XYZ file of C-alpha atoms in Angstrom:
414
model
C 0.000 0.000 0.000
C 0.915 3.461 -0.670
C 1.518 6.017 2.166
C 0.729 9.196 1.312
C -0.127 12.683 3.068
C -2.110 15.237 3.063
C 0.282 17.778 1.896
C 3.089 16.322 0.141
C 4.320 12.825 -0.742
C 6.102 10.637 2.252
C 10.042 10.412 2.270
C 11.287 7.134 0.572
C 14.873 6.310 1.288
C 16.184 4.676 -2.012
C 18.062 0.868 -1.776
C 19.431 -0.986 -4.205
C 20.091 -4.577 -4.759
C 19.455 -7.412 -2.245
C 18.944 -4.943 0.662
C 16.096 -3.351 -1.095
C 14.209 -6.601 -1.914
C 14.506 -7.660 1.870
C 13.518 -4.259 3.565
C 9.992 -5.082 1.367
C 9.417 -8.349 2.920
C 8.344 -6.302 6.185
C 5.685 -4.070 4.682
C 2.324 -5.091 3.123
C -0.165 -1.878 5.055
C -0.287 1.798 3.585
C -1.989 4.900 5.015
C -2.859 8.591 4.061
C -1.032 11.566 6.425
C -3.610 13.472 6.613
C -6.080 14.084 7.923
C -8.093 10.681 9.442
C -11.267 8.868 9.545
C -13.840 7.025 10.933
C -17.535 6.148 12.189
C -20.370 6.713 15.126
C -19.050 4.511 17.870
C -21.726 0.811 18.299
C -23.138 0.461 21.517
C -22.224 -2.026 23.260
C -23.800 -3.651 26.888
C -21.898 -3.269 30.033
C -22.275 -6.847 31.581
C -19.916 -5.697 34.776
C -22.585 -5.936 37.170
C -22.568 -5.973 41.392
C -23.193 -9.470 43.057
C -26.206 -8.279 44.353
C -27.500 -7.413 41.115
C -26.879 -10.707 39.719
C -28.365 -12.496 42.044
C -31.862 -10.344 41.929
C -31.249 -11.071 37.920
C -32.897 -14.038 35.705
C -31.847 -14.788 32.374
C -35.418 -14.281 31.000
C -35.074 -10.873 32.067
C -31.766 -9.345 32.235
C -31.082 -5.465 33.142
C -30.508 -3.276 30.673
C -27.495 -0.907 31.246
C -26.588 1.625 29.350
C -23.456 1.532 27.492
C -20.316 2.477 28.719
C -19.969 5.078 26.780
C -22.707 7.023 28.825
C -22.277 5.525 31.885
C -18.802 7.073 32.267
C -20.379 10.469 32.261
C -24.486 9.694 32.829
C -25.290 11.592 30.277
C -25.911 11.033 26.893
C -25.107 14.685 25.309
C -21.980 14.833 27.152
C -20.531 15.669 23.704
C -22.358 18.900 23.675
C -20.338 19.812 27.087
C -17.828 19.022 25.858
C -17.362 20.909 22.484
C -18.749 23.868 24.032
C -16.055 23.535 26.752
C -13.072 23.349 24.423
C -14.457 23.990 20.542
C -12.899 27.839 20.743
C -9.077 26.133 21.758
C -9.217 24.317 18.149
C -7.792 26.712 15.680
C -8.008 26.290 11.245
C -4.459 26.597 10.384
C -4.111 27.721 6.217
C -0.772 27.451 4.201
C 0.912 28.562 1.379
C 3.956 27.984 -0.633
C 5.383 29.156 -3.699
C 6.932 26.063 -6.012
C 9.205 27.399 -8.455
C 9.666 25.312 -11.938
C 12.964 24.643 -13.261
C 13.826 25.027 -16.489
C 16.312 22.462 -18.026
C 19.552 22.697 -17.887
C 20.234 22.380 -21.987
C 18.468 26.034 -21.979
C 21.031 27.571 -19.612
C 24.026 25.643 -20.545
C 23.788 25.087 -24.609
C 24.653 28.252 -26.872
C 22.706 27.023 -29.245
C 19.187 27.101 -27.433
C 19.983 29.811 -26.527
C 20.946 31.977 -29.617
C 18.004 29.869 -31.121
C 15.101 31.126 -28.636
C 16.498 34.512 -27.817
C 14.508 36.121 -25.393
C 11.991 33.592 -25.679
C 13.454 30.853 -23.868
C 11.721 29.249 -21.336
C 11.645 31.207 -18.066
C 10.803 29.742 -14.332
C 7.439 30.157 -13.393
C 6.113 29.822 -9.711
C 2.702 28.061 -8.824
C 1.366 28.608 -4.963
C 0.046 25.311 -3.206
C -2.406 25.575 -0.432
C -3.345 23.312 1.570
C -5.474 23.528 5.183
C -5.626 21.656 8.780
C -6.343 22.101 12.164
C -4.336 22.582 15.301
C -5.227 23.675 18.833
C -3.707 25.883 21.303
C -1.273 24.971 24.222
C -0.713 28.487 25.860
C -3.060 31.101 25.992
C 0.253 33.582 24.849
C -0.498 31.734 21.289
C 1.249 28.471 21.304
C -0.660 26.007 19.369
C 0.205 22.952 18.233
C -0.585 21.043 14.659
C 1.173 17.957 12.202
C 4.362 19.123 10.501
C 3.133 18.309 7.276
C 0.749 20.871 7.701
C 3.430 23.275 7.597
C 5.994 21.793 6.071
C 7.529 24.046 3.395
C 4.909 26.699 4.184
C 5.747 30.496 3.121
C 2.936 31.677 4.809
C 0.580 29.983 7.840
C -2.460 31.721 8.892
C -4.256 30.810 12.010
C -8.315 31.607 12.658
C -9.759 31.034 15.465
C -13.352 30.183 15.699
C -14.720 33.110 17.047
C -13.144 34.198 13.658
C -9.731 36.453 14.446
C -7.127 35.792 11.682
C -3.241 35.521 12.899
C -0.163 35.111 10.959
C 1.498 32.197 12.564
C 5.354 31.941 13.144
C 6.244 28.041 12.757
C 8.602 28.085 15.722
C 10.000 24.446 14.765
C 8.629 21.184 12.959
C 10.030 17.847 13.460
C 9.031 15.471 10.651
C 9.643 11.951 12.399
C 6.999 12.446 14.871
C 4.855 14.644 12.348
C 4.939 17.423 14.596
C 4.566 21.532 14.524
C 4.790 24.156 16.480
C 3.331 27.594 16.311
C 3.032 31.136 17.480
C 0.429 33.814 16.876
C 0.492 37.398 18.908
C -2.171 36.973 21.167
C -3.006 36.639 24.444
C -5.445 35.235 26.793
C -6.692 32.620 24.444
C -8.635 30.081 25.711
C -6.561 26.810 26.059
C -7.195 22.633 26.252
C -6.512 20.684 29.269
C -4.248 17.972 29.077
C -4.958 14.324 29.452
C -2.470 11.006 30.394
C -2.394 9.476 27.236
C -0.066 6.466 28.656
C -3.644 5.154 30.495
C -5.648 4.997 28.017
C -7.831 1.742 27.476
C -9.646 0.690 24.326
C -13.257 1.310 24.341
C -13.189 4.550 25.566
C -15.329 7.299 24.388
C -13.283 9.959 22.113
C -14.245 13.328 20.367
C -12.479 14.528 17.568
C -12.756 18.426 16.201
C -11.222 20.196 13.061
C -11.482 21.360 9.920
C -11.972 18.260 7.612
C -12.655 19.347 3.748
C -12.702 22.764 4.420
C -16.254 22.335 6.745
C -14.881 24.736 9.740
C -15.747 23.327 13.460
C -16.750 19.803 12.959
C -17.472 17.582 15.720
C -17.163 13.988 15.362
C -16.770 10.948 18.537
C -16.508 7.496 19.085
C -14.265 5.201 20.950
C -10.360 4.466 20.837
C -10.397 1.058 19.278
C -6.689 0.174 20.104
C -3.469 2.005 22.060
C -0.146 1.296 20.820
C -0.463 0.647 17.361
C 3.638 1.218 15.911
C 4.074 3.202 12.893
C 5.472 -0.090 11.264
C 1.876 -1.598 11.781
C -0.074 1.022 9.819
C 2.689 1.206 6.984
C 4.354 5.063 8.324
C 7.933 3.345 8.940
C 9.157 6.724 8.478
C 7.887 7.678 11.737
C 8.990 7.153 15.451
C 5.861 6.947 16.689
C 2.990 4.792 18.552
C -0.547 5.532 17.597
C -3.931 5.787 19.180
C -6.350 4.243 16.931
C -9.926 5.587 16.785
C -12.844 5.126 14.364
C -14.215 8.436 15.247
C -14.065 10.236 11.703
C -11.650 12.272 10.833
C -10.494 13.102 6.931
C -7.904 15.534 5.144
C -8.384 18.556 6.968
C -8.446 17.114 10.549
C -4.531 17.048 10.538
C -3.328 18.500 13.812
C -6.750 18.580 15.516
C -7.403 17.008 18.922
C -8.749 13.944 19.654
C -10.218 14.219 23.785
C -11.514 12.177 26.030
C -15.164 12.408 27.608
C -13.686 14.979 30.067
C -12.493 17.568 27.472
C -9.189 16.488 28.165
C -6.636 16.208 24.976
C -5.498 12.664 24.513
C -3.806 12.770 21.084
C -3.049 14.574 17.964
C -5.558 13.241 14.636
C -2.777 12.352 12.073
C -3.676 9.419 9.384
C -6.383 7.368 8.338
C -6.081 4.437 6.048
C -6.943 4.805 2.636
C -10.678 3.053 1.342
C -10.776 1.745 4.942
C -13.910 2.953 6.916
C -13.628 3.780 10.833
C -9.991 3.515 10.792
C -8.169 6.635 12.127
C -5.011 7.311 14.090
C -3.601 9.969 16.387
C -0.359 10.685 18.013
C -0.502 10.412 21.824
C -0.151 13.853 23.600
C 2.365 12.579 26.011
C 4.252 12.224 22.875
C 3.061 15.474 21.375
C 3.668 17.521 24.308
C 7.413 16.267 24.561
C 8.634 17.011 21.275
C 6.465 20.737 21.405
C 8.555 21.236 23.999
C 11.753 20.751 22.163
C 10.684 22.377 19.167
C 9.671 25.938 21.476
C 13.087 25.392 23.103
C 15.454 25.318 20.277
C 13.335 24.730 16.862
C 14.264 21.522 16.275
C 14.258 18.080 18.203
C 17.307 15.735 17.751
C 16.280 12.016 17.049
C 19.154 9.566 18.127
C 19.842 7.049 14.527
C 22.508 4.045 13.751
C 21.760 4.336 9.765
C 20.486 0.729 9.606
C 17.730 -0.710 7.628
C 15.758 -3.511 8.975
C 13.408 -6.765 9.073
C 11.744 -8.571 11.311
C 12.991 -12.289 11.683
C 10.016 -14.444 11.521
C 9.795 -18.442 9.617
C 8.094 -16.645 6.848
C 10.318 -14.214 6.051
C 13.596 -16.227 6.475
C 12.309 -18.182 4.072
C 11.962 -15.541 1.326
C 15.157 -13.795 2.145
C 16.729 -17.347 1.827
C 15.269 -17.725 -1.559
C 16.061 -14.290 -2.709
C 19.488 -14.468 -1.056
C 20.713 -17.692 -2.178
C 24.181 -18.566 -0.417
C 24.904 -14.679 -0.219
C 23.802 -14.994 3.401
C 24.380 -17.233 6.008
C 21.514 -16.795 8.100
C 21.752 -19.153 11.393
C 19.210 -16.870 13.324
C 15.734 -18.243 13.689
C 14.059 -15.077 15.582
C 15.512 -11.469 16.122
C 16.193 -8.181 13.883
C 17.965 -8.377 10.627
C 19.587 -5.684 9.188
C 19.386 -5.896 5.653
C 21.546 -2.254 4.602
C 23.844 -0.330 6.609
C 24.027 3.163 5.370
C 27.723 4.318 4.360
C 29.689 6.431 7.176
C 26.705 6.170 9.428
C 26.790 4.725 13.013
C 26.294 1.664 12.177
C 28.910 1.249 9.870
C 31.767 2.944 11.798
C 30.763 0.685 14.448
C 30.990 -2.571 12.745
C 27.420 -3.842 12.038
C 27.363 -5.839 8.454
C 24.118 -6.630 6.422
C 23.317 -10.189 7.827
C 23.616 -9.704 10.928
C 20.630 -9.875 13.345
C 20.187 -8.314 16.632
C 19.495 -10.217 19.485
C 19.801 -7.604 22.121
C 20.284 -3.755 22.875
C 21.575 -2.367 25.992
C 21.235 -6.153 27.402
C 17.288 -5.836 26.545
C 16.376 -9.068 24.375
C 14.301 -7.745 20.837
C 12.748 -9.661 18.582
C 10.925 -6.971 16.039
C 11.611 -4.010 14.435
C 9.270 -1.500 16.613
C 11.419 -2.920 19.832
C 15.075 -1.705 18.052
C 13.347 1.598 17.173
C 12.222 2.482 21.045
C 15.453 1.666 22.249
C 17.296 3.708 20.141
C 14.883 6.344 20.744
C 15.497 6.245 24.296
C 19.242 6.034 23.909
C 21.496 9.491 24.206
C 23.128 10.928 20.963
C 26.858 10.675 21.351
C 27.088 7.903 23.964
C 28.028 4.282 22.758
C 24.926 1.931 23.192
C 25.522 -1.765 23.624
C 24.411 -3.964 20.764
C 24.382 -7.529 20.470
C 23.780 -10.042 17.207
C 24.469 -13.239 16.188
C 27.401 -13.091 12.724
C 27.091 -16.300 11.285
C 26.339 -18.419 14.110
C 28.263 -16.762 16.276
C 27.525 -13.831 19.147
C 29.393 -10.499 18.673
C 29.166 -7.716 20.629
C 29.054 -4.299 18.884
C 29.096 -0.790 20.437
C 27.474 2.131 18.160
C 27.511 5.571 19.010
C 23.831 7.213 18.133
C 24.088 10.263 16.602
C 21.172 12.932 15.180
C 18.922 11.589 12.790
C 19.645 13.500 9.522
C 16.332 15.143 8.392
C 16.040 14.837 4.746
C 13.292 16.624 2.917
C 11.721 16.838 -0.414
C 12.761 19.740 -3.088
């Protein structure tokens, strides 16, 4: 499947050879950046029910309790409370930016085209691409918070509000791994969301999402999260660091960078991607996660991502039988579970280190992995410039490796 966004085309890092056709084997799910979607949440029956109740209870006729999603709150229009609570904290967020068309190089560099179309030779011409999400605010001094590829590129970002004041925003940083923007308008005492734990949230619970989808200002949509912890690997983003919330409350191009809160009014997450054709299947990025790297990107504009420059598979029966068959006797692999790295990027980490395609990690930092989504978390939590333990098995046998993180280099599109 294709990943895609709403603004601009994902990053693709280019392989070649072997490497390339293994690095596949581990992908088979795409998704669109956004934006999101999804459906009214089904009711379902709360069977939790006291012993006394059970035991004044026959089959024949059972109680009827309401569903969960109103008995959290006891009331059914808790939605309305809740948009009217924090609706004027979710801001439209508009951008701009001026593409410039090159002309070919034969024009500049060849005499003759150029004694042969005179002044009329081709000349650059400039188109402006807009594009439009959401975003809500963090500080009531005009912090506000959206999805970097909202931004990304932007010449100009304009904020309204929904009582209808129109800012020019300041993108104070943007970090494309996590898919998160800051940014600042002049204004103060604006209203603000509260902030809720997004590391306890269960699936089931009721969710609201707000934004902008399609250019329809203020739209309210809920249901339930329908699963926590979903890795970027699982919904086909493996260009991102990140865990996501998954929610079928709907959400569509336009909803990038809106909130996604809990029946309290509380923020939970970040609306980010949906998957393509696929009905009631959204995704967010946690605000514990959101609020960490906003706070890097106010402090110094950029947030540093620790990398080895290492391409990867997970080591599963299936796929060690493909790579076997597309690899032939090129590679001796003894390992029956674990990570596989299938490129090392030149001059990186990785390769200064040591590490050689083939080999597959069994550990990191004495922590056992076994897929690609455990490397990736332990990397993240490792420290740029200190030497992190690494341990994989070389044809049969153990080594032990020590690579030195250092920052992910940020490479984005012309």
């Amino acid at each position: 499947m294709k990943i895609t966004n709403h603004h601009s085309a994902p990053k693709k890092i280019e392989t070649r050879g072997l490497p390339q056709r293994l690095w596949m084997l581990s992908y088979g799910v795409a998704v669109v950046f956004l934006g999101s979607c999804s459906l009214l949440p089904a009711k379902t029956v709360d069977n939790q029910q006291s012993d006394t109740q059970a035991q004044n209870t026959t089959v024949s006729n059972p109680a009827i309790v309401p569903p969960p999603i109103f008995s959290s709150s006891g009331d059914p229009n808790f939605v309305v409370k809740v948009v009217q609570q924090v609706g004027p904290a979710v801001v439209r967020i508009d951008s701009s930016r001026t593409i410039t068309s090159r002309v070919p190089d034969e024009f500049n560099n060849d005499p003759f085209f150029r004694r042969f179309f005179g002044e009329g030779a081709p000349q650059p011409r400039q188109r402006v691409e807009r594009g439009s999400g959401s975003g809500f605010i963090i500080n009531s001094s005009g912090q506000i918070v959206t999805n970097a590829h909202v931004v990304d590129g932007a010449d100009r970002v304009t904020v309204v509000l929904k009582d209808g004041r129109t800012f020019d925003g300041k993108v104070l940083g943007e970090d494309p791994v996590t898919d998160v923007a800051t940014i600042k308008i002049n204004a103060n005492n604006l209203p603000t969301l509260a902030v809720g734990n997004s590391d306890a949230l269960q699936p089931g619970e009721a969710v609201i999402a707000i934004g902008n989808p399609l250019g329809l200002n203020n739209t309210v949509t809920s249901g339930i999260i329908s699963a926590t912890g979903r890795s970027s690997s699982d919904i086909g983003a493996s260009d991102k660091r990140v865990d996501y919330i998954q929610t079928d409350a709907a959400i569509n191009p336009g909803n990038s960078g809106g909130p996604l809160l809990n029946a309290r009014g509380q923020v939970i997450a970040m609306n980010t991607a949906i998957i393509r054709g696929a009905q009631g299947l959204g995704f967010a990025i946690p605000i514990n996660t959101v609020q960490r790297i906003a706070q890097e990107l106010i402090a110094k504009g950029r947030v540093d991502h620790p990398y080895l420059g290492v391409q990867m598979v997970t080591l599963t029966p299936e796929n060690k039988e493909r790579i076997k068959n597309v690899a032939g006797d090129r590679l001796n692999l003894t390992a029956d579970e674990g990570v596989l790295l299938v490129e090392i990027v030149p001059r990186s980490p990785a390769s200064v280190a040591g590490l050689r395609v083939g080999d597959v990690i069994k550990s990191i930092n004495s922590q056992p992995v076994t897929k690609i989504e455990e490397v990736q978390k332990l990397v993240e939590k490792s420290k740029i410039g200190t030497k992190l333990p690494i341990e994989v098995e070389r044809n049969g046998q153990i080594v032990q490796v020590g690579v030195q993180p250092a920052p992910l280099p940020v490479r984005r599109e012309g």
